[in-house]
Coordinates of C-alpha atoms and ligand atoms in Angstrom, one line a residue:
X503 CA 113.3 95.0 58.8
X504 CA 111.4 93.8 61.8
X505 CA 112.4 95.4 65.1
X506 CA 113.6 92.5 67.3
X507 CA 114.3 94.7 70.3
X508 CA 113.8 92.6 73.5
X509 CA 110.7 93.7 75.4
X510 CA 111.9 94.1 79.0
X511 CA 108.4 94.9 80.4
X512 CA 105.3 92.9 80.6
X513 CA 102.4 95.5 80.9
X514 CA 99.1 94.7 82.2
X515 CA 100.0 91.1 83.0
X516 CA 96.8 90.9 84.9
X517 CA 94.0 90.9 82.6
X518 CA 91.3 88.7 84.1
X519 CA 93.0 86.1 86.2
X520 CA 92.9 84.8 89.7
X521 CA 96.0 86.7 90.3
X522 CA 94.4 90.0 89.4
X523 CA 91.6 89.1 91.9
X524 CA 94.2 88.2 94.6
X525 CA 95.9 91.4 93.9
X526 CA 92.8 93.5 94.5
X527 CA 92.1 91.6 97.7
X528 CA 95.6 92.0 99.0
X529 CA 95.3 95.8 98.3
X530 CA 92.3 96.0 100.7
X531 CA 94.5 94.8 103.5
X532 CA 97.2 97.2 102.4
X533 CA 94.9 100.3 102.3
X534 CA 93.7 99.4 105.9
X535 CA 97.4 99.3 106.9
X536 CA 98.0 102.6 105.3
X537 CA 95.2 104.3 107.1
X538 CA 96.2 103.0 110.4
X539 CA 99.9 103.5 110.2
X540 CA 100.8 107.0 109.0
X541 CA 103.9 107.4 111.2
X542 CA 106.7 105.0 112.1
X543 CA 105.3 104.7 115.6
X544 CA 101.9 103.6 114.3
X545 CA 103.5 101.2 111.8
X546 CA 105.4 99.6 114.6
X547 CA 102.3 99.1 116.7
X548 CA 100.5 97.6 113.7
X549 CA 103.4 95.3 112.9
X550 CA 103.6 94.1 116.6
X551 CA 99.8 93.4 116.6
X552 CA 100.1 91.4 113.4
X553 CA 103.2 89.6 114.4
X554 CA 101.9 88.6 117.8
X555 CA 98.7 87.3 116.2
X556 CA 101.1 85.0 114.2
X557 CA 102.9 83.8 117.3
X558 CA 105.9 86.2 117.3
X559 CA 107.3 87.1 120.7
X560 CA 109.7 89.9 121.9
X561 CA 113.3 89.1 121.7
X562 CA 115.7 90.2 124.3
X563 CA 119.6 90.1 123.9
X564 CA 121.1 87.0 125.2
X565 CA 117.9 84.9 124.6
X566 CA 118.3 81.2 123.6
X567 CA 116.9 80.7 120.2
X568 CA 116.1 77.5 118.2
X569 CA 114.6 76.5 114.8
X570 CA 110.9 77.7 114.4
X571 CA 111.3 80.6 116.8
X572 CA 109.3 83.6 115.8
X573 CA 110.7 86.9 117.3
X574 CA 110.7 90.6 117.1
X575 CA 112.7 93.4 118.4
X576 CA 110.8 96.6 119.0
X577 CA 113.2 99.4 118.9
X578 CA 111.9 102.2 121.0
X579 CA 108.5 101.9 119.3
X580 CA 110.0 103.5 116.2
X581 CA 111.5 100.7 114.3
X582 CA 111.1 96.9 114.4
X583 CA 113.1 93.9 113.4
X584 CA 111.2 90.7 113.1
X585 CA 112.9 87.3 112.5
X586 CA 112.0 83.7 112.2
X587 CA 114.7 81.0 112.8
X588 CA 115.0 78.5 110.0
X589 CA 115.8 74.8 110.1
X590 CA 119.0 75.0 108.1
X591 CA 122.4 75.9 109.5
X592 CA 122.6 79.6 110.4
X593 CA 126.0 79.6 108.6
X594 CA 123.8 79.8 105.3
X595 CA 123.0 83.3 106.4
X596 CA 119.8 85.3 106.9
X597 CA 117.3 86.4 104.2
X598 CA 116.5 90.1 105.0
X599 CA 113.8 92.3 103.7
X600 CA 114.4 95.9 104.8
X601 CA 111.7 98.6 104.3
X602 CA 111.2 101.9 106.0
X603 CA 108.1 103.1 107.7
X604 CA 108.9 106.9 108.0
X605 CA 107.4 109.1 105.3
X606 CA 108.0 112.7 104.4
X607 CA 105.8 115.0 106.5
X608 CA 105.8 118.3 108.5
X609 CA 107.0 117.9 112.1
X610 CA 106.1 120.4 114.9
X611 CA 109.1 122.3 116.4
X612 CA 109.7 122.1 120.1
X613 CA 108.3 125.6 120.8
X614 CA 105.6 125.6 118.2
X615 CA 102.6 127.7 119.4
X616 CA 102.1 131.3 118.7
X617 CA 99.4 133.8 117.8
X618 CA 99.4 136.3 115.0
X619 CA 96.6 138.5 113.8
X620 CA 94.0 136.6 115.7
X621 CA 95.1 133.2 114.5
X622 CA 97.0 130.6 116.4
X623 CA 99.7 128.7 114.6
X624 CA 102.1 125.7 115.3
X625 CA 105.5 126.2 113.9
X626 CA 107.0 123.3 111.9
X627 CA 110.3 121.9 110.5
X628 CA 109.6 119.6 107.6
X629 CA 110.8 116.0 107.7
X630 CA 112.4 114.5 104.5
X631 CA 112.2 115.6 101.0
X632 CA 109.0 117.4 100.6
X633 CA 108.0 119.7 97.8
X634 CA 106.7 122.5 100.1
X635 CA 104.1 123.9 97.7
X636 CA 102.3 120.6 97.8
X637 CA 101.6 120.9 101.6
X638 CA 99.7 124.1 101.6
X639 CA 95.9 124.6 101.4
X640 CA 95.3 120.8 102.2
X641 CA 93.8 119.1 105.2
X642 CA 96.4 117.9 107.7
X643 CA 96.1 115.7 110.8
X644 CA 98.4 115.7 113.8
X645 CA 99.9 112.4 115.0
X646 CA 102.4 111.9 117.6
X647 CA 103.6 111.3 121.1
X648 CA 104.1 113.8 124.0
X649 CA 106.2 112.8 127.1
X650 CA 104.9 114.9 130.0
X651 CA 107.0 116.4 132.8
X652 CA 106.2 113.4 135.1
X653 CA 107.5 111.0 132.4
X654 CA 104.1 109.7 131.4
X655 CA 103.3 109.5 127.7
X656 CA 100.3 110.6 125.7
X657 CA 99.6 109.5 122.2
X658 CA 97.7 112.1 120.1
X659 CA 95.8 111.8 116.8
X660 CA 93.7 114.8 115.7
X661 CA 92.2 115.0 112.3
X662 CA 91.5 111.4 111.2
X663 CA 88.0 110.9 112.6
X664 CA 85.5 112.7 110.4
X665 CA 84.2 114.5 113.5
X666 CA 87.8 115.8 114.2
X667 CA 89.0 119.2 113.3
X668 CA 92.0 119.2 110.8
X669 CA 95.0 121.6 110.5
X670 CA 95.9 123.7 107.5
X671 CA 98.8 125.6 106.0
X672 CA 97.8 128.8 104.4
X673 CA 98.6 129.8 100.9
X674 CA 98.2 132.9 98.9
X675 CA 95.2 133.5 96.7
X676 CA 95.9 133.8 92.9
X677 CA 94.8 137.4 93.0
X678 CA 97.7 138.3 95.2
X679 CA 100.0 135.5 94.2
X680 CA 101.6 137.2 91.2
X681 CA 105.0 137.7 92.7
X682 CA 104.9 134.3 94.4
X683 CA 103.9 132.7 91.0
X684 CA 107.1 134.0 89.4
X685 CA 109.4 132.3 91.9
X686 CA 110.7 128.8 91.2
X687 CA 108.5 126.0 92.7
X688 CA 111.1 125.2 95.4
X689 CA 111.3 128.8 96.6
X690 CA 107.7 129.9 96.4
X691 CA 106.8 128.4 99.8
X692 CA 109.6 129.1 102.3
X693 CA 110.1 126.4 105.0
X694 CA 109.4 128.9 107.8
X695 CA 106.0 129.7 106.3
X696 CA 104.8 126.1 106.9
X697 CA 102.9 127.1 110.0
X698 CA 99.8 125.0 111.0
X699 CA 96.6 127.0 111.5
X700 CA 95.3 125.7 114.8
X701 CA 92.7 128.2 116.2
X702 CA 91.1 131.6 115.9
X703 CA 88.7 131.9 118.8
X704 CA 89.7 133.5 122.2
X705 CA 87.8 132.4 125.3
X706 CA 86.3 134.8 127.8
X707 CA 89.7 135.4 129.5
X708 CA 92.1 133.5 127.3
X709 CA 93.9 134.6 124.1
X710 CA 93.5 132.6 120.9
X711 CA 96.7 130.8 121.6
X712 CA 96.1 130.2 125.2
X713 CA 92.6 128.9 124.3
X714 CA 94.2 126.4 121.8
X715 CA 96.6 125.2 124.7
X716 CA 93.7 125.0 127.1
X717 CA 91.9 122.7 124.7
X718 CA 94.9 120.5 124.4
X719 CA 95.3 120.5 128.1
X720 CA 91.7 119.5 128.7
X721 CA 91.8 116.7 126.1
X722 CA 95.3 115.3 126.6
X723 CA 96.5 116.7 129.9
X724 CA 99.5 118.4 128.3
X725 CA 101.0 121.8 129.0
X726 CA 102.9 124.1 126.7
X727 CA 106.2 123.0 128.1
X728 CA 105.4 119.3 127.2
X729 CA 106.0 120.3 123.5
X730 CA 109.6 120.3 124.5
X731 CA 109.5 116.5 124.8
X732 CA 107.1 115.7 122.0
X733 CA 107.2 114.3 118.5
X734 CA 104.1 115.6 116.8
X735 CA 103.8 115.2 112.9
X736 CA 101.4 116.8 110.5
X737 CA 100.4 114.3 107.9
X738 CA 97.7 114.5 105.2
X739 CA 94.3 113.8 106.9
X740 CA 92.0 111.1 105.5
X741 CA 92.2 107.7 104.1
X742 CA 93.7 106.1 101.0
X743 CA 91.4 105.6 98.1
X744 CA 91.1 103.6 94.9
X745 CA 92.0 105.5 91.8
X746 CA 90.6 105.0 88.3
X747 CA 87.2 103.6 87.2
X748 CA 88.9 100.1 87.0
X749 CA 90.1 100.7 90.5
X750 CA 93.5 99.5 89.5
X751 CA 95.5 102.1 91.5
X752 CA 95.6 103.3 95.1
X753 CA 96.2 107.0 96.1
X754 CA 97.3 107.6 99.6
X755 CA 99.9 109.1 101.9
X756 CA 103.1 107.3 102.5
X757 CA 103.2 104.6 99.8
X758 CA 106.9 105.3 100.1
X759 CA 107.7 103.1 101.7
X760 CA 104.6 101.4 103.3
X761 CA 103.9 99.8 99.9
X762 CA 107.1 97.8 100.5
X763 CA 106.9 97.6 104.2
X764 CA 103.5 95.9 104.1
X765 CA 104.6 93.3 101.6
X766 CA 107.8 92.6 103.4
X767 CA 105.9 92.2 106.7
X768 CA 103.1 90.0 105.3
X769 CA 105.4 87.8 103.3
X770 CA 107.4 87.1 106.4
X771 CA 104.3 86.4 108.6
X772 CA 102.8 84.2 105.9
X773 CA 105.9 82.5 104.6
X774 CA 105.2 78.7 104.3
X775 CA 108.8 77.5 104.0
X776 CA 110.6 77.1 107.3
X777 CA 114.1 76.4 105.8
X778 CA 115.9 79.7 105.9
X779 CA 116.2 82.2 108.8
X780 CA 114.3 85.2 107.7
X781 CA 114.3 88.8 108.9
X782 CA 112.0 91.7 108.1
X783 CA 113.3 95.2 109.0
X784 CA 110.9 98.1 109.3
X785 CA 113.2 101.0 109.8
X786 CA 112.8 104.7 110.7
X787 CA 114.7 107.8 109.5
X788 CA 115.3 106.6 105.9
X789 CA 113.9 109.9 104.7
X790 CA 116.5 111.9 106.7
X791 CA 119.5 109.8 105.9
X792 CA 119.1 106.7 108.1
X793 CA 120.9 108.2 111.0
X794 CA 120.2 107.7 114.7
X795 CA 119.0 105.0 117.1
X796 CA 116.0 104.2 114.9
X797 CA 117.7 104.4 111.6
X798 CA 119.2 101.7 109.5
X799 CA 122.7 102.9 110.3
X800 CA 122.2 102.1 114.0
X801 CA 124.3 99.3 115.3
X802 CA 121.2 97.4 116.5
X803 CA 120.8 95.5 113.2
X804 CA 124.4 94.0 113.6
X805 CA 123.9 93.4 117.1
X806 CA 120.8 91.3 116.4
X807 CA 122.4 89.4 113.5
X808 CA 125.4 88.6 115.6
X809 CA 123.5 87.6 118.7
X810 CA 121.3 85.2 116.7
X811 CA 124.4 83.9 114.9
X812 CA 126.1 83.2 118.3
X813 CA 123.0 81.8 119.8
X814 CA 122.7 79.2 117.1
X815 CA 126.4 78.3 117.2
X816 CA 127.4 80.3 114.1
X817 CA 130.2 82.6 113.4
X818 CA 128.8 86.2 113.0
X819 CA 131.1 87.2 110.2
X820 CA 130.3 84.0 108.2
X821 CA 126.6 84.5 108.8
X822 CA 126.8 88.0 107.5
X823 CA 128.8 87.0 104.5
X824 CA 126.2 84.5 103.5
X825 CA 123.2 86.7 104.2
X826 CA 121.1 88.3 101.5
X827 CA 119.0 91.4 101.5
X828 CA 116.2 92.9 99.5
X829 CA 116.3 96.6 100.3
X830 CA 112.5 97.0 100.0
X831 CA 112.0 100.6 98.7
X832 CA 110.0 102.3 96.0
X833 CA 111.2 103.6 92.7
X834 CA 110.0 106.5 90.4
X835 CA 107.4 105.2 88.0
X836 CA 107.6 106.6 84.4
X837 CA 105.1 109.4 84.2
X838 CA 104.0 110.4 80.6
X839 CA 103.2 113.8 81.9
X840 CA 106.8 114.4 82.6
X841 CA 108.7 112.3 80.0
X842 CA 111.7 114.7 80.0
X843 CA 113.0 113.3 83.4
X844 CA 112.9 109.6 82.6
X845 CA 114.9 107.3 80.4
X846 CA 112.1 105.1 79.4
X847 CA 114.1 101.9 78.7
X848 CA 115.5 101.8 82.2
X849 CA 112.9 103.3 84.5
X850 CA 110.0 101.4 86.0
X851 CA 106.4 101.7 84.8
X852 CA 103.2 101.1 86.7
X853 CA 101.5 97.7 86.2
X854 CA 104.8 96.2 85.0
X855 CA 105.5 94.4 88.3
X856 CA 108.0 94.8 91.1
X857 CA 111.0 97.0 90.4
X858 CA 114.5 95.7 90.8
X859 CA 117.0 98.5 91.0
X860 CA 120.7 97.3 90.7
X861 CA 121.9 100.7 91.8
X862 CA 120.6 104.1 93.1
X863 CA 122.8 107.1 93.9
X864 CA 123.4 110.2 91.8
X865 CA 125.9 111.8 89.4
X866 CA 128.0 108.7 88.4
X867 CA 126.3 106.3 90.8
X868 CA 127.7 108.2 93.8
X869 CA 126.4 106.8 97.1
X870 CA 125.2 103.5 95.8
X871 CA 126.1 99.9 96.9
X872 CA 125.5 98.8 93.3
X873 CA 124.5 95.1 93.6
X874 CA 126.8 92.6 91.8
X875 CA 125.9 90.9 88.6
X876 CA 126.2 87.6 90.5
X877 CA 123.6 88.6 93.1
X878 CA 121.2 90.1 90.4
X879 CA 121.5 86.6 88.7
X880 CA 120.5 84.9 91.9
X881 CA 117.6 87.2 92.5
X882 CA 116.4 86.6 88.9
X883 CA 116.4 82.9 89.7
X884 CA 114.6 83.5 92.9
X885 CA 111.9 85.5 91.1
X886 CA 111.6 82.9 88.3
X887 CA 111.0 80.2 91.0
X888 CA 107.6 81.7 91.8
X889 CA 106.9 83.4 88.5
X890 CA 107.1 86.9 89.9
X891 CA 106.5 89.7 87.4
X892 CA 109.3 92.1 87.8
X893 CA 111.1 94.8 85.9
X894 CA 114.4 96.6 86.1
X895 CA 114.3 100.2 87.1
X896 CA 116.3 103.3 87.9
X897 CA 115.3 106.6 89.4
X898 CA 115.4 108.9 86.3
X899 CA 117.7 110.4 83.7
X900 CA 121.4 110.3 84.4
X901 CA 122.6 113.6 86.0
X902 CA 119.1 114.8 86.6
X903 CA 118.7 114.0 90.2
X904 CA 118.9 110.7 92.0
X905 CA 118.4 109.3 95.4
X906 CA 119.4 106.5 97.9
X907 CA 117.9 103.9 100.1
X908 CA 118.9 101.8 103.0
X909 CA 120.6 99.3 100.6
X910 CA 124.2 100.6 101.1
X911 CA 123.9 100.6 104.9
X912 CA 123.2 96.9 104.8
X913 CA 125.6 96.1 102.0
X914 CA 128.4 97.8 104.0
X915 CA 128.1 95.0 106.5
X916 CA 129.2 92.5 103.9
X917 CA 125.6 91.4 103.0
X918 CA 124.6 91.2 99.3
X919 CA 121.8 93.7 98.9
X920 CA 119.7 95.0 96.0
X921 CA 116.7 97.3 95.9
X922 CA 113.4 95.8 95.1
X923 CA 110.1 97.6 95.4
X924 CA 107.0 99.2 93.8
X925 CA 106.9 102.0 91.2
X926 CA 105.3 105.2 92.6
X927 CA 103.7 108.1 90.7
X928 CA 104.2 111.5 92.5
X929 CA 106.7 110.1 95.1
X930 CA 106.8 112.2 98.3
X931 CA 103.6 114.1 97.5
X932 CA 101.0 114.2 100.3
X933 CA 99.1 111.8 98.1
X934 CA 101.0 109.3 96.0
X935 CA 99.8 106.6 93.5
X936 CA 100.7 103.0 93.0
X937 CA 99.2 100.2 91.1
X938 CA 97.7 97.2 92.9
X939 CA 99.3 94.7 90.6
X940 CA 102.8 96.0 91.4
X941 CA 102.1 96.0 95.1
X942 CA 101.0 92.4 94.9
X943 CA 104.0 91.4 92.8
X944 CA 106.3 93.0 95.5
X945 CA 104.5 90.8 98.0
X946 CA 105.1 87.7 95.8
X947 CA 108.7 88.8 95.2
X948 CA 109.6 88.9 99.0
X949 CA 107.9 85.5 99.3
X950 CA 110.0 84.1 96.5
X951 CA 113.1 85.6 98.1
X952 CA 112.3 84.1 101.5
X953 CA 111.6 80.6 100.1
X954 CA 114.2 80.2 97.2
Ligands
LIG1266 MN1 111.8 105.1 100.3
LIG1267 MN1 111.4 108.5 100.1

């Protein structure tokens, strides 16, 4: 008998169409964004530049707002919320796309510099869920901000210019790695061994470590105490690249979650329909639980929604109840090299479009906001309105692992929220992979959501 099982996924929906060309073109802008925004601070700067070029202006609390206003709130340079006031009654709510712009990486500690055996190192504390063995023996760049004793600020980027030196975390050679090789992957590289190799040459009257500090002082005017008030992050050095002879994919650092942040931002800036009030959130600290002043759990988001509601004569509670949100975050793409962790009918696959994940969480959906059937139904209609190619997805097999996004922190404010994003191969690796077609469909999905 013929198998009439419904095919949930459209694979390779781009064969040779205008949409495929548009996707490849869109991907060029995206890779440029990836290369210029490796940290949340850099992503905020990029977003401000792009928003201002589209007529967006800084918002301050208490400001009068009216239909057509394009505004942004730069939260300490680490997260940003952009919004455009629609022509309809604010009581109809706000359409929100919320992505995060922080990515897993290796942060410097506050007292990082030391010397051992003629090598200078910088001590680190990793940020987010990294697989530590992936961060050794690979070129790393240092990005960040130092606040000096006098209060002035210096931005640092070392390792991106081809002329720059890079940093490096040592690993064992196979010849001496036999004991290490028997350890579980998660234990083979202890967190305290993620030390950045930063120098090995003493000066005439300076030790190796003091010479490293002298070079930093000469170039950036910083002293060793200034590390105490610094945020310096080691991220993979170098630029994103196309993958595959057909150039259908992109390898790069931090697709999670800039492959959703970029589509969310560009779809807001380019949205042609002025009806609804739109909001794009690019938040920080998702990878460490969304806490803190720059995280999604910060009160700022609600302050903004409520201030806008009141400024437009709306009732804040009513506005929140009528608002809708796409939590713009990535999902794990099915990987045929590791089939044992995926349940193929329900996980996302590359080149099958944007992923809609009704729920996240772990072990019995714990920690998920689990979007309602009604809201999923509404999102389906929104996607259909612009012929968006999308698929349903979940993170992997039941009881194998799991994860969360910012969705629940928004849903907890009485705002219907569901996750929509891009399937990623090797998520959280220093170099992750996505497909260009999925990236473009995510962009089209946010546009459909903003316009429907
Ligand atoms: Mn993410
Ligand atoms: Mn993540």
